[in-house]
Coordinates of C-alpha atoms in Angstrom, one line a residue:
M1311 CA 0.0 0.0 0.0
S1312 CA 1.4 3.4 -1.1
L1313 CA 1.7 6.2 1.4
K1314 CA 0.5 9.7 0.7
L1315 CA 1.7 12.9 2.3
V1316 CA -1.3 14.9 3.5
K1317 CA -1.0 18.6 4.4
D1318 CA -4.6 19.4 4.5
A1319 CA -5.7 20.0 8.1
P1320 CA -9.4 19.1 7.6
T1321 CA -8.4 15.7 6.1
V1322 CA -6.1 15.0 9.0
W1323 CA -8.8 16.1 11.5
S1324 CA -11.2 13.5 10.0
Y1325 CA -8.7 10.7 11.0
L1326 CA -8.2 12.1 14.5
N1327 CA -10.7 9.7 16.1
G1328 CA -9.8 6.7 18.2
V1329 CA -7.8 5.6 21.3
V1330 CA -4.1 5.9 21.8
N1331 CA -1.7 4.2 24.2
L1332 CA 0.4 6.8 26.0
F1333 CA 3.2 6.6 28.6
K1334 CA 2.4 8.8 31.6
P1335 CA 5.5 10.0 33.4
A1336 CA 5.5 10.1 37.2
G1337 CA 5.0 13.4 38.9
I1338 CA 2.3 14.8 36.6
T1339 CA -1.5 14.4 36.7
V1340 CA -3.7 13.0 34.1
Q1341 CA -5.1 16.5 33.6
Q1342 CA -1.7 17.7 32.7
V1343 CA -1.3 14.8 30.3
R1344 CA -4.6 15.8 28.7
N1345 CA -3.6 19.5 28.4
T1346 CA -0.2 18.6 26.8
V1347 CA -1.8 16.3 24.2
I1348 CA -4.5 18.8 23.2
H1349 CA -1.9 21.6 23.0
N1350 CA 0.4 19.6 20.8
L1351 CA -2.5 18.5 18.5
C1352 CA -3.8 22.0 18.1
R1353 CA -0.2 23.3 17.4
D1354 CA 0.4 20.7 14.7
L1355 CA -3.0 21.0 13.1
N1356 CA -2.6 24.8 12.8
Q1357 CA 0.7 24.3 11.1
L1358 CA -1.0 22.5 8.3
E1359 CA -3.0 24.0 5.4
V1360 CA -6.2 25.1 7.2
R1361 CA -9.3 26.2 5.5
P1362 CA -9.3 29.7 4.0
A1363 CA -11.5 32.5 5.4
L1364 CA -15.1 32.6 4.3
Q1365 CA -16.3 34.8 1.5
R1366 CA -19.0 37.4 1.6
V1367 CA -21.0 39.1 -1.2
V1368 CA -20.5 42.8 -1.8
I1369 CA -22.6 44.9 -4.1
D1370 CA -20.8 48.0 -5.4
N1371 CA -22.5 50.9 -7.0
C1372 CA -20.0 52.0 -9.6
N1373 CA -22.4 54.4 -11.2
E1374 CA -26.0 55.2 -11.2
S1375 CA -27.0 52.7 -13.8
K1376 CA -24.8 49.7 -13.0
L1377 CA -24.3 47.5 -9.9
V1378 CA -21.3 45.2 -9.5
V1379 CA -21.6 42.0 -7.4
R1380 CA -18.4 40.4 -6.2
K1381 CA -17.0 38.2 -3.4
V1382 CA -14.5 39.5 -0.9
E1383 CA -12.8 37.9 2.1
D1384 CA -14.9 38.0 5.3
L1385 CA -12.6 39.7 7.7
S1386 CA -14.6 38.4 10.7
D1387 CA -13.5 34.9 9.7
N1388 CA -9.8 35.8 9.3
I1389 CA -7.5 33.9 11.7
L1390 CA -6.0 37.3 12.8
V1391 CA -9.5 38.0 14.2
T1392 CA -10.8 34.7 15.3
G1393 CA -7.5 33.1 16.3
P1394 CA -6.1 29.8 15.1
R1395 CA -8.6 27.5 13.3
Y1396 CA -8.2 24.6 15.8
Q1397 CA -8.7 25.5 19.5
P1398 CA -8.3 23.3 22.6
D1399 CA -12.1 23.3 23.1
D1400 CA -12.5 21.6 19.7
I1401 CA -10.8 18.4 20.9
K1402 CA -12.6 15.9 23.3
C1403 CA -10.5 13.5 25.4
R1404 CA -11.4 10.7 27.9
F1405 CA -9.0 8.4 29.9
C1406 CA -9.8 4.8 30.5
A1407 CA -8.1 4.9 33.9
N1408 CA -7.5 7.7 36.4
H1409 CA -3.9 7.2 37.4
G1410 CA -2.6 9.2 40.3
R1411 CA 0.3 11.7 40.2
F1412 CA 2.9 9.2 41.4
T1413 CA 1.9 6.5 38.9
S1414 CA 3.7 6.1 35.6
G1415 CA 3.2 3.8 32.7
V1416 CA 0.4 2.8 30.3
I1417 CA -2.6 5.1 30.1
V1418 CA -5.2 4.8 27.3
L1419 CA -6.7 8.0 26.0
G1420 CA -9.7 8.4 23.7
I1421 CA -9.8 11.4 21.4
N1422 CA -12.9 12.9 19.7
K1423 CA -15.1 10.0 18.6
G1424 CA -12.7 7.6 20.4
T1425 CA -14.1 8.8 23.7
N1426 CA -17.0 6.3 23.2
L1427 CA -14.4 3.5 22.8
A1428 CA -12.6 4.7 25.9
F1429 CA -15.8 4.6 27.9
R1430 CA -16.6 1.1 26.8
L1431 CA -13.0 0.0 27.7
Q1432 CA -13.4 1.5 31.1
Q1433 CA -16.8 -0.1 31.7
N1434 CA -15.4 -3.5 30.7
R1435 CA -12.8 -3.2 33.5
P1436 CA -9.8 -5.0 31.9
L1437 CA -7.1 -6.3 34.1
R1438 CA -4.2 -4.0 34.8
V1439 CA -0.6 -5.1 35.7
Y1440 CA 1.6 -2.9 37.9
R1441 CA 5.2 -3.0 39.0
V1442 CA 5.2 -1.5 42.5
T1443 CA 8.5 -0.8 44.4
G1444 CA 8.6 -0.4 48.2
F1445 CA 11.2 0.6 50.7
L1446 CA 11.6 -1.5 53.8
G1447 CA 12.4 0.0 57.2
K1448 CA 10.6 3.4 56.9
A1449 CA 6.9 4.3 57.1
T1450 CA 5.6 7.7 55.9
E1451 CA 2.3 9.6 56.5
T1452 CA 0.8 9.0 53.1
H1453 CA 2.7 5.7 52.4
F1454 CA 4.7 7.4 49.6
A1455 CA 8.2 8.6 49.6
E1456 CA 7.5 12.4 49.3
S1457 CA 5.8 12.7 52.7
R1458 CA 7.3 12.8 56.2
V1459 CA 8.8 9.7 57.8
T1460 CA 6.9 8.6 60.8
T1461 CA 8.4 5.2 61.8
R1462 CA 11.7 3.3 61.4
A1463 CA 12.2 -0.4 61.9
T1464 CA 14.9 -3.1 61.4
I1465 CA 14.8 -5.3 58.3
N1466 CA 17.6 -7.8 58.9
H1467 CA 15.1 -10.6 59.5
I1468 CA 13.4 -10.1 56.2
G1469 CA 14.3 -12.4 53.2
S1470 CA 12.8 -13.0 49.8
E1471 CA 11.3 -16.3 50.9
K1472 CA 9.4 -14.6 53.7
I1473 CA 8.0 -11.9 51.3
G1474 CA 7.0 -14.6 48.8
R1475 CA 5.0 -16.5 51.3
L1476 CA 3.2 -13.3 52.4
L1477 CA 2.3 -12.4 48.9
A1478 CA 1.0 -15.9 48.2
S1479 CA -1.2 -15.6 51.3
I1480 CA -2.5 -12.2 50.0
Q1481 CA -3.3 -13.7 46.6
A1482 CA -5.1 -16.6 48.2
S1483 CA -7.2 -14.4 50.4
H1484 CA -8.3 -12.2 47.5
Q1485 CA -9.2 -15.3 45.4
R1486 CA -11.3 -16.6 48.2
K1487 CA -12.9 -13.2 48.6
M1488 CA -14.1 -13.3 44.9
F1489 CA -16.1 -16.4 45.5
E1490 CA -17.4 -15.2 48.9
L1491 CA -18.8 -12.1 47.2
S1492 CA -20.6 -14.3 44.6
G1493 CA -22.1 -16.6 47.2
I1494 CA -20.5 -19.7 45.7
D1495 CA -18.5 -22.3 47.6
I1496 CA -14.9 -22.2 46.2
Q1497 CA -14.8 -26.1 46.3
S1498 CA -18.1 -26.4 44.2
Q1499 CA -18.6 -27.2 40.5
A1500 CA -20.3 -23.9 40.1
A1501 CA -17.1 -22.1 41.2
Y1502 CA -15.1 -24.1 38.6
E1503 CA -17.5 -23.2 35.8
L1504 CA -17.6 -19.6 36.8
A1505 CA -13.8 -19.4 36.8
C1506 CA -13.6 -21.0 33.3
K1507 CA -15.7 -18.3 31.8
G1508 CA -13.1 -15.6 32.4
T1509 CA -12.0 -13.1 35.0
I1510 CA -14.4 -12.9 37.9
R1511 CA -15.2 -9.2 38.4
P1512 CA -17.1 -7.9 41.4
T1513 CA -20.3 -6.0 40.6
D1514 CA -19.1 -3.1 42.7
N1515 CA -16.6 -1.2 40.5
K1516 CA -15.1 0.5 43.6
L1517 CA -14.0 -2.7 45.2
P1518 CA -10.3 -3.3 44.6
M1519 CA -9.5 -6.9 43.7
I1520 CA -6.1 -8.6 43.3
Y1521 CA -5.9 -11.5 40.9
G1522 CA -2.2 -12.1 41.1
I1523 CA 0.8 -10.8 43.1
R1524 CA 4.4 -12.0 43.1
L1525 CA 7.8 -10.8 44.1
A1526 CA 9.6 -9.5 41.0
E1527 CA 12.9 -8.3 42.5
Y1528 CA 14.4 -7.9 46.0
R1529 CA 17.4 -5.8 46.7
K1530 CA 17.3 -4.9 50.3
P1531 CA 15.9 -2.5 51.4
F1532 CA 14.0 -2.2 48.0
F1533 CA 11.6 -4.8 46.8
T1534 CA 9.4 -4.8 43.7
I1535 CA 6.2 -6.7 43.3
E1536 CA 4.1 -7.4 40.3
I1537 CA 0.3 -6.9 40.8
H1538 CA -2.6 -8.0 38.6
A1539 CA -5.7 -6.1 39.7
I1540 CA -8.8 -4.3 38.8
N1541 CA -10.6 -1.3 40.5
E1542 CA -7.3 -0.4 42.2
T1543 CA -6.2 3.1 43.0
E1544 CA -2.9 4.7 43.7
A1545 CA -3.8 5.2 47.3
Y1546 CA -4.8 1.5 47.6
L1547 CA -1.5 0.3 46.2
G1548 CA 0.4 2.6 48.6
E1549 CA -1.6 1.2 51.5
L1550 CA -0.9 -2.3 50.3
I1551 CA 2.9 -1.7 50.5
H1552 CA 2.4 -0.3 54.0
E1553 CA 0.4 -3.4 55.1
I1554 CA 3.1 -5.7 53.6
G1555 CA 5.7 -4.0 55.8
I1556 CA 3.6 -4.4 58.9
N1557 CA 3.0 -8.1 58.2
L1558 CA 6.7 -8.6 57.8
K1559 CA 7.2 -7.3 61.4
S1560 CA 8.7 -4.1 60.1
C1561 CA 7.4 -1.1 58.1
A1562 CA 7.5 0.1 54.4
H1563 CA 6.5 2.8 52.1
C1564 CA 6.0 3.0 48.3
T1565 CA 8.6 4.6 46.1
S1566 CA 7.2 4.0 42.6
I1567 CA 4.2 2.6 40.8
R1568 CA 4.4 1.7 37.1
C1569 CA 1.5 0.3 35.0
I1570 CA 3.1 -2.1 32.5
R1571 CA -0.2 -3.4 30.9
H1572 CA -3.8 -2.3 30.6
G1573 CA -5.8 -5.2 29.1
H1574 CA -3.9 -5.9 25.8
F1575 CA -2.2 -2.5 25.8
Q1576 CA 1.5 -3.1 26.4
L1577 CA 4.2 -0.8 27.9
Q1578 CA 6.5 -1.2 24.9
D1579 CA 3.8 0.2 22.5
S1580 CA 3.1 3.3 24.5
L1581 CA 4.1 6.8 23.2
L1582 CA 6.7 8.7 25.2
K1583 CA 6.1 12.3 26.1
K1584 CA 8.4 13.5 23.3
D1585 CA 6.3 11.6 20.8
W1586 CA 3.0 13.2 21.7
N1587 CA 2.5 14.9 18.4
L1588 CA -0.1 14.7 15.6
Q1589 CA 1.7 12.2 13.3
N1590 CA 2.7 9.7 16.1
I1591 CA -0.8 9.9 17.7
I1592 CA -2.6 9.1 14.5
S1593 CA -0.1 6.2 13.8
G1594 CA -0.8 5.0 17.4
M1595 CA -4.5 5.1 16.7
A1596 CA -4.1 2.9 13.7
H1597 CA -2.1 0.4 15.8
T1598 CA -4.7 0.5 18.5
N1599 CA -7.6 -0.1 16.1
K1600 CA -5.9 -3.3 14.9
L1601 CA -5.4 -4.4 18.5
I1602 CA -9.1 -3.9 19.3
N1603 CA -10.1 -5.7 16.1
Q1604 CA -7.9 -8.7 17.2
H1605 CA -9.3 -8.6 20.7
P1606 CA -13.0 -7.6 20.6
D1607 CA -13.5 -8.9 24.1
M1608 CA -11.8 -5.7 25.4
L1609 CA -15.0 -3.8 24.5
Q1610 CA -17.5 -6.4 25.6
Q1611 CA -16.9 -9.7 27.3
N1612 CA -20.0 -11.9 27.1
S1613 CA -19.6 -14.0 30.3
S1614 CA -21.4 -14.4 33.6
S1615 CA -18.4 -12.8 35.3
L1616 CA -19.6 -9.4 34.3
Q1617 CA -23.2 -10.0 35.5
A1618 CA -24.4 -9.8 39.1
M1619 CA -22.7 -12.7 40.8
N1620 CA -25.7 -13.3 43.1
D1621 CA -27.7 -14.5 40.0
V1622 CA -25.3 -17.4 39.4
P1623 CA -26.9 -20.7 40.7
T1624 CA -25.0 -22.7 43.3
R1625 CA -24.6 -26.5 43.4

């Protein structure tokens, strides 16, 4: 397929509809990400060939017996009067997840007509995977590194095996909690059939649920865990690190949170901040559309796991 260079802004605007996978740096909010993307899109669109100013009809009376009708530029539509053709208010954006300021990694953004896709992705609640790093021996007020240290403790007795056993216990308790919320005995045939249909999601979309947690790296006093979860928040992950420290007979706080996967959106496919421009965003939308066509379950998963679990019969 041959490629064609397009310099016409209205033509490019018609393709600016879809979702794109971005890499959110730590230390900035999702609102700042939104403002940066919109500013860059407006800047690049206005550098293309925008539509000319509108014309208006003028009737000139050259003499008493003859009238001349002609078209002239409507100065009220000139960009020197109205401003640039593409304004930030013209672009609609919606995120599929509301990451906190300390969280970095994958974030999916819907632009213009893609906001509907972003809403459907959010409602389907796909699994997100995080790499969360904690620091043993110090506890802070907000459970994050930027706040004041409140407690110090020894960590000589903590090893990777002890952390691994604790994380396995946390995963088992959350898996047991899934079936308790559905009212099904975890040892029953109904529980097995429900688990075979896909990820079991609680009907309450504000209830955090961990589906997998393991120790990825341990370099005392730092430890990194990989978490597979839905309905999680930045505050919940920070509190989880704090509770892990307490259960290890010590204390801990969170130093970094990175989302490495959101459903089928991978970290290696996300656009860095330096690539948040018109050309790369449209290319990213094309890649995302192929990904959604390959995995239509991201928009709608037809299984009982998305229905009210109390309606599932027990055996």
